[in-house]
Amino acid sequence: MKRNIGWLLFLWIFLLAATDSQGQEQELSVTPDADSVLFVNARWEKRLLHLGGIMLRQCAFTDSSLFNSNQFVSVLEVRSSFRFDIVADTALVLTSDFVEYADALAGINGSFFAWDAPWKSVNYLRIDQNELATNRIPKEGLRTFRQSGSIAVSDKGKLSIYAVPDHVMLTDDQDRWEKGLAAEDVISSGPVLRSAGKDVPVIENQFNKARHPRTALGIRRGGRILLVVVDGRADEAAGMTMEELQRIMRWLRSHDAINLDGGGSSTLCVRRNSRKPVEVANHP
């Protein structure tokens, strides 16, 4: 039976259970500052959603304890033995409805959109080798920081994160970089937060400096996938700046990580199997 895990705004990620010979990974890494120690040593609520390796971890940081603010963080850890896919729709669909329709196990929103864009996506989008949308480039003629990376899925369901090289960011390449990725499905997003185990400098602008609800995707060195949602715009959850999001992705041991947009639509949906109802795990 197919076991799917979704992710969405216009995309979801499905997964198919398979064998996996990877050893157990450390859950979190510690770096020597107060916020990281608090984050790593917090009492995370854990829910095993699938014996094949899907674990939901959530924590509420109260009393302005994390980054001098209240925060609520949800992390869905998925073993690489699951098969992923990216799916799009031209209509506005709730994440929970997408998960239900797709017979999926989970879903998270991602990437950037506009109502007047092809398939509502302002970023490059390719599904089943069919190009559905191109990067919407501003008048300056260069792609934006929100198009500085891509999520790609192979025909075998392996998910990867790619950072656009600096020289491509400085040229009007007409999406040739995305077109050259050897993948069945591709969606551009950004900014890239971590690449090859290192933080990527975050551009200073209002979108990155302000605290917002955030969604992000990370991949650990051993292949485990992290779907991360940070709640925001509430007394109990302030949301995070892009640098704060980058820091927690590092503490979660992401080897590669990318921002998926977030905002008011930041939603993580889960369920134990396709016969169970879909639950919204966070607080959109």
Short mmCIF file of N, CA and C in Angstrom, two decimals, residues 5-125:
data_model
loop_
_atom_site.label_atom_id
_atom_site.label_comp_id
_atom_site.label_asym_id
_atom_site.label_seq_id
_atom_site.Cartn_x
_atom_site.Cartn_y
_atom_site.Cartn_z
N ILE A 5 3.13 11.19 2.32
CA ILE A 5 3.22 12.34 3.21
C ILE A 5 3.17 13.57 2.34
N GLY A 6 2.29 14.48 2.62
CA GLY A 6 2.11 15.60 1.73
C GLY A 6 2.77 16.86 2.21
N TRP A 7 2.99 17.77 1.28
CA TRP A 7 3.30 19.14 1.65
C TRP A 7 2.83 20.00 0.54
N LEU A 8 2.49 21.23 0.84
CA LEU A 8 1.69 21.96 -0.09
C LEU A 8 1.77 23.45 0.08
N LEU A 9 1.38 24.12 -0.72
CA LEU A 9 0.73 25.39 -0.93
C LEU A 9 0.14 25.13 -2.28
N PHE A 10 1.03 24.88 -3.17
CA PHE A 10 0.64 24.30 -4.44
C PHE A 10 1.37 22.98 -4.58
N LEU A 11 1.98 22.55 -3.51
CA LEU A 11 2.74 21.32 -3.60
C LEU A 11 2.58 20.53 -2.34
N TRP A 12 2.66 19.25 -2.48
CA TRP A 12 2.78 18.40 -1.31
C TRP A 12 3.88 17.41 -1.57
N ILE A 13 4.28 16.77 -0.54
CA ILE A 13 5.30 15.73 -0.69
C ILE A 13 4.67 14.42 -0.24
N PHE A 14 4.64 13.46 -1.12
CA PHE A 14 4.14 12.14 -0.75
C PHE A 14 5.32 11.28 -0.33
N LEU A 15 5.02 10.22 0.43
CA LEU A 15 6.08 9.26 0.70
C LEU A 15 5.55 7.85 0.72
N LEU A 16 6.41 6.97 0.29
CA LEU A 16 6.09 5.55 0.16
C LEU A 16 7.02 4.77 1.07
N ALA A 17 6.47 3.95 1.96
CA ALA A 17 7.28 3.20 2.91
C ALA A 17 8.21 2.24 2.19
N ALA A 18 9.43 2.13 2.71
CA ALA A 18 10.42 1.22 2.13
C ALA A 18 11.41 0.86 3.21
N THR A 19 12.29 -0.08 2.91
CA THR A 19 13.31 -0.45 3.88
C THR A 19 14.38 0.62 3.95
N ASP A 20 15.03 0.71 5.09
CA ASP A 20 16.06 1.72 5.29
C ASP A 20 17.08 1.16 6.26
N SER A 21 18.33 1.10 5.84
CA SER A 21 19.38 0.50 6.67
C SER A 21 20.14 1.52 7.48
N GLN A 22 19.68 2.80 7.48
CA GLN A 22 20.40 3.83 8.22
C GLN A 22 20.35 3.55 9.71
N GLY A 23 21.42 3.92 10.40
CA GLY A 23 21.43 3.83 11.84
C GLY A 23 20.67 4.98 12.45
N GLN A 24 20.49 4.92 13.77
CA GLN A 24 19.79 5.99 14.46
C GLN A 24 20.64 7.25 14.50
N GLU A 25 19.97 8.41 14.34
CA GLU A 25 20.66 9.68 14.39
C GLU A 25 20.46 10.33 15.75
N GLN A 26 21.37 11.20 16.13
CA GLN A 26 21.13 12.06 17.26
C GLN A 26 19.96 12.95 16.94
N GLU A 27 19.15 13.29 17.93
CA GLU A 27 17.97 14.08 17.66
C GLU A 27 18.31 15.54 17.40
N LEU A 28 19.15 16.13 18.22
CA LEU A 28 19.45 17.55 18.11
C LEU A 28 20.93 17.76 18.42
N SER A 29 21.45 18.88 17.95
CA SER A 29 22.83 19.20 18.26
C SER A 29 22.90 20.42 19.16
N VAL A 30 23.96 20.49 19.93
CA VAL A 30 24.10 21.57 20.90
C VAL A 30 25.20 22.51 20.47
N THR A 31 24.93 23.79 20.51
CA THR A 31 25.95 24.81 20.31
C THR A 31 25.96 25.69 21.55
N PRO A 32 27.10 26.26 21.90
CA PRO A 32 27.25 26.88 23.22
C PRO A 32 26.67 28.29 23.33
N ASP A 33 25.35 28.43 23.24
CA ASP A 33 24.72 29.69 23.61
C ASP A 33 23.40 29.36 24.27
N ALA A 34 22.86 30.32 25.03
CA ALA A 34 21.71 30.05 25.89
C ALA A 34 20.50 29.58 25.10
N ASP A 35 20.23 30.21 23.96
CA ASP A 35 19.05 29.83 23.18
C ASP A 35 19.16 28.41 22.65
N SER A 36 20.33 28.04 22.16
CA SER A 36 20.48 26.70 21.61
C SER A 36 20.37 25.64 22.70
N VAL A 37 20.95 25.91 23.87
CA VAL A 37 20.86 24.95 24.97
C VAL A 37 19.40 24.78 25.39
N LEU A 38 18.68 25.91 25.48
CA LEU A 38 17.26 25.85 25.82
C LEU A 38 16.49 25.05 24.78
N PHE A 39 16.76 25.31 23.51
CA PHE A 39 16.05 24.65 22.42
C PHE A 39 16.29 23.14 22.44
N VAL A 40 17.54 22.76 22.59
CA VAL A 40 17.90 21.35 22.55
C VAL A 40 17.40 20.60 23.78
N ASN A 41 17.47 21.22 24.94
CA ASN A 41 17.12 20.54 26.18
C ASN A 41 15.67 20.71 26.59
N ALA A 42 14.87 21.35 25.76
CA ALA A 42 13.47 21.57 26.08
C ALA A 42 12.72 20.23 26.14
N ARG A 43 11.58 20.25 26.82
CA ARG A 43 10.74 19.06 26.90
C ARG A 43 9.84 19.00 25.66
N TRP A 44 10.34 18.36 24.64
CA TRP A 44 9.60 18.22 23.40
C TRP A 44 8.55 17.12 23.54
N GLU A 45 7.32 17.45 23.18
CA GLU A 45 6.27 16.44 23.12
C GLU A 45 6.48 15.61 21.85
N LYS A 46 6.48 14.29 21.99
CA LYS A 46 6.78 13.41 20.86
C LYS A 46 5.59 12.51 20.55
N ARG A 47 5.30 12.38 19.26
CA ARG A 47 4.24 11.47 18.81
C ARG A 47 4.78 10.65 17.63
N LEU A 48 4.86 9.35 17.82
CA LEU A 48 5.26 8.47 16.72
C LEU A 48 4.04 8.25 15.83
N LEU A 49 4.11 8.75 14.60
CA LEU A 49 2.97 8.67 13.69
C LEU A 49 3.04 7.47 12.77
N HIS A 50 4.23 6.94 12.55
CA HIS A 50 4.38 5.79 11.66
C HIS A 50 5.61 5.01 12.10
N LEU A 51 5.43 3.69 12.25
CA LEU A 51 6.54 2.85 12.71
C LEU A 51 7.70 2.85 11.72
N GLY A 52 7.42 3.17 10.46
CA GLY A 52 8.49 3.24 9.47
C GLY A 52 9.42 4.42 9.67
N GLY A 53 9.02 5.37 10.51
CA GLY A 53 9.91 6.47 10.81
C GLY A 53 9.36 7.85 10.55
N ILE A 54 8.17 8.15 11.10
CA ILE A 54 7.63 9.51 11.06
C ILE A 54 7.33 9.92 12.49
N MET A 55 8.04 10.92 12.98
CA MET A 55 7.91 11.38 14.35
C MET A 55 7.58 12.87 14.37
N LEU A 56 6.54 13.23 15.12
CA LEU A 56 6.19 14.63 15.32
C LEU A 56 6.72 15.09 16.67
N ARG A 57 7.49 16.17 16.67
CA ARG A 57 8.01 16.76 17.90
C ARG A 57 7.52 18.20 17.97
N GLN A 58 6.98 18.58 19.13
CA GLN A 58 6.46 19.93 19.31
C GLN A 58 6.86 20.47 20.67
N CYS A 59 7.06 21.79 20.72
CA CYS A 59 7.42 22.41 21.99
C CYS A 59 6.92 23.85 22.03
N ALA A 60 6.34 24.21 23.17
CA ALA A 60 5.94 25.59 23.43
C ALA A 60 6.99 26.22 24.34
N PHE A 61 7.60 27.28 23.89
CA PHE A 61 8.59 28.02 24.67
C PHE A 61 7.90 29.25 25.25
N THR A 62 7.68 29.24 26.57
CA THR A 62 6.91 30.28 27.23
C THR A 62 7.82 31.23 28.01
N ASP A 63 7.22 32.22 28.63
CA ASP A 63 7.94 33.20 29.45
C ASP A 63 9.06 33.88 28.68
N SER A 64 8.82 34.12 27.39
CA SER A 64 9.81 34.81 26.54
C SER A 64 11.17 34.14 26.62
N SER A 65 11.17 32.82 26.64
CA SER A 65 12.41 32.10 26.93
C SER A 65 13.29 31.85 25.71
N LEU A 66 12.72 31.82 24.49
CA LEU A 66 13.51 31.55 23.29
C LEU A 66 13.58 32.81 22.44
N PHE A 67 14.78 33.27 22.18
CA PHE A 67 14.99 34.53 21.44
C PHE A 67 14.23 35.68 22.10
N ASN A 68 14.14 35.64 23.44
CA ASN A 68 13.41 36.66 24.20
C ASN A 68 11.97 36.77 23.73
N SER A 69 11.37 35.64 23.41
CA SER A 69 9.99 35.64 22.90
C SER A 69 9.35 34.29 23.19
N ASN A 70 8.02 34.28 23.15
CA ASN A 70 7.28 33.02 23.20
C ASN A 70 7.27 32.40 21.81
N GLN A 71 7.43 31.09 21.74
CA GLN A 71 7.47 30.42 20.45
C GLN A 71 6.77 29.06 20.56
N PHE A 72 6.20 28.62 19.43
CA PHE A 72 5.67 27.26 19.32
C PHE A 72 6.21 26.65 18.04
N VAL A 73 6.97 25.57 18.20
CA VAL A 73 7.69 24.96 17.07
C VAL A 73 7.22 23.52 16.88
N SER A 74 6.94 23.17 15.64
CA SER A 74 6.57 21.80 15.28
C SER A 74 7.59 21.26 14.28
N VAL A 75 8.08 20.06 14.53
CA VAL A 75 9.07 19.43 13.66
C VAL A 75 8.58 18.03 13.31
N LEU A 76 8.37 17.77 12.04
CA LEU A 76 8.03 16.42 11.59
C LEU A 76 9.28 15.80 10.98
N GLU A 77 9.76 14.73 11.62
CA GLU A 77 10.95 14.02 11.14
C GLU A 77 10.52 12.80 10.33
N VAL A 78 11.05 12.69 9.14
CA VAL A 78 10.66 11.61 8.22
C VAL A 78 11.92 10.91 7.74
N ARG A 79 11.97 9.60 7.88
CA ARG A 79 13.12 8.85 7.39
C ARG A 79 13.15 8.86 5.87
N SER A 80 14.33 8.77 5.32
CA SER A 80 14.50 8.84 3.87
C SER A 80 13.96 7.62 3.15
N SER A 81 13.50 6.62 3.90
CA SER A 81 12.91 5.43 3.28
C SER A 81 11.54 5.72 2.67
N PHE A 82 10.98 6.88 2.97
CA PHE A 82 9.70 7.25 2.38
C PHE A 82 9.91 7.96 1.05
N ARG A 83 8.96 7.75 0.16
CA ARG A 83 9.04 8.36 -1.16
C ARG A 83 8.31 9.70 -1.16
N PHE A 84 8.93 10.70 -1.77
CA PHE A 84 8.38 12.04 -1.81
C PHE A 84 7.91 12.40 -3.21
N ASP A 85 7.02 13.37 -3.28
CA ASP A 85 6.53 13.87 -4.55
C ASP A 85 6.09 15.31 -4.35
N ILE A 86 6.07 16.08 -5.41
CA ILE A 86 5.57 17.45 -5.38
C ILE A 86 4.35 17.52 -6.28
N VAL A 87 3.29 18.10 -5.76
CA VAL A 87 2.04 18.18 -6.51
C VAL A 87 1.50 19.59 -6.44
N ALA A 88 0.88 20.06 -7.51
CA ALA A 88 0.37 21.43 -7.59
C ALA A 88 -1.10 21.45 -7.94
N ASP A 89 -1.74 22.58 -7.65
CA ASP A 89 -3.14 22.79 -8.03
C ASP A 89 -3.34 24.26 -8.33
N THR A 90 -4.22 24.56 -9.27
CA THR A 90 -4.50 25.96 -9.61
C THR A 90 -5.51 26.58 -8.65
N ALA A 91 -6.19 25.78 -7.87
CA ALA A 91 -7.21 26.28 -6.95
C ALA A 91 -6.64 26.45 -5.55
N LEU A 92 -7.29 27.28 -4.75
CA LEU A 92 -6.92 27.45 -3.35
C LEU A 92 -7.52 26.30 -2.56
N VAL A 93 -6.66 25.48 -1.96
CA VAL A 93 -7.09 24.28 -1.25
C VAL A 93 -6.44 24.27 0.13
N LEU A 94 -7.21 23.95 1.16
CA LEU A 94 -6.64 23.83 2.49
C LEU A 94 -5.64 22.68 2.54
N THR A 95 -4.62 22.85 3.34
CA THR A 95 -3.62 21.79 3.48
C THR A 95 -4.27 20.49 3.93
N SER A 96 -5.19 20.59 4.88
CA SER A 96 -5.85 19.38 5.38
C SER A 96 -6.65 18.69 4.29
N ASP A 97 -7.30 19.47 3.42
CA ASP A 97 -8.06 18.87 2.32
C ASP A 97 -7.14 18.20 1.31
N PHE A 98 -5.99 18.83 1.06
CA PHE A 98 -5.02 18.22 0.16
C PHE A 98 -4.53 16.87 0.70
N VAL A 99 -4.23 16.84 1.99
CA VAL A 99 -3.76 15.60 2.60
C VAL A 99 -4.82 14.51 2.49
N GLU A 100 -6.06 14.89 2.75
CA GLU A 100 -7.17 13.93 2.65
C GLU A 100 -7.33 13.43 1.22
N TYR A 101 -7.35 14.35 0.29
CA TYR A 101 -7.55 14.00 -1.12
C TYR A 101 -6.43 13.11 -1.64
N ALA A 102 -5.21 13.40 -1.20
CA ALA A 102 -4.04 12.68 -1.70
C ALA A 102 -3.79 11.36 -0.98
N ASP A 103 -4.66 11.05 0.01
CA ASP A 103 -4.44 9.85 0.80
C ASP A 103 -3.06 9.89 1.44
N ALA A 104 -2.68 11.08 1.91
CA ALA A 104 -1.34 11.32 2.43
C ALA A 104 -1.32 11.18 3.95
N LEU A 105 -0.12 11.16 4.51
CA LEU A 105 0.06 11.09 5.95
C LEU A 105 0.34 12.43 6.58
N ALA A 106 0.77 13.41 5.79
CA ALA A 106 1.07 14.73 6.34
C ALA A 106 1.13 15.75 5.23
N GLY A 107 1.09 17.02 5.61
CA GLY A 107 1.21 18.09 4.63
C GLY A 107 1.68 19.38 5.27
N ILE A 108 2.42 20.17 4.50
CA ILE A 108 2.91 21.46 4.96
C ILE A 108 2.89 22.43 3.78
N ASN A 109 2.58 23.69 4.04
CA ASN A 109 2.52 24.66 2.93
C ASN A 109 3.91 25.15 2.57
N GLY A 110 4.05 25.62 1.34
CA GLY A 110 5.37 26.09 0.93
C GLY A 110 5.38 26.87 -0.35
N SER A 111 6.44 27.62 -0.54
CA SER A 111 6.76 28.46 -1.69
C SER A 111 5.84 29.66 -1.79
N PHE A 112 6.03 30.47 -2.84
CA PHE A 112 5.41 31.79 -2.95
C PHE A 112 4.43 31.81 -4.12
N PHE A 113 3.37 32.60 -3.97
CA PHE A 113 2.33 32.57 -4.98
C PHE A 113 1.72 33.95 -5.20
N ALA A 114 1.00 34.06 -6.31
CA ALA A 114 0.20 35.24 -6.64
C ALA A 114 -0.97 34.77 -7.48
N TRP A 115 -2.09 35.44 -7.33
CA TRP A 115 -3.30 34.99 -8.01
C TRP A 115 -3.18 35.08 -9.53
N ASP A 116 -2.36 36.00 -10.04
CA ASP A 116 -2.29 36.18 -11.49
C ASP A 116 -1.14 35.41 -12.12
N ALA A 117 -0.47 34.56 -11.36
CA ALA A 117 0.68 33.81 -11.88
C ALA A 117 0.22 32.45 -12.42
N PRO A 118 0.98 31.89 -13.36
CA PRO A 118 0.66 30.55 -13.85
C PRO A 118 0.66 29.55 -12.69
N TRP A 119 -0.40 28.78 -12.59
CA TRP A 119 -0.55 27.84 -11.49
C TRP A 119 -0.40 28.54 -10.14
N LYS A 120 -0.63 29.84 -10.13
CA LYS A 120 -0.56 30.69 -8.93
C LYS A 120 0.84 30.77 -8.32
N SER A 121 1.85 30.25 -9.01
CA SER A 121 3.21 30.21 -8.47
C SER A 121 4.07 31.28 -9.12
N VAL A 122 4.74 32.12 -8.31
CA VAL A 122 5.67 33.11 -8.84
C VAL A 122 7.08 32.54 -8.94
N ASN A 123 7.23 31.29 -8.56
CA ASN A 123 8.52 30.61 -8.66
C ASN A 123 8.43 29.44 -9.64
N TYR A 124 9.60 29.03 -10.11
CA TYR A 124 9.67 27.92 -11.07
C TYR A 124 8.99 26.69 -10.49
N LEU A 125 8.18 26.05 -11.31
CA LEU A 125 7.44 24.86 -10.88
C LEU A 125 7.41 23.84 -12.01
#
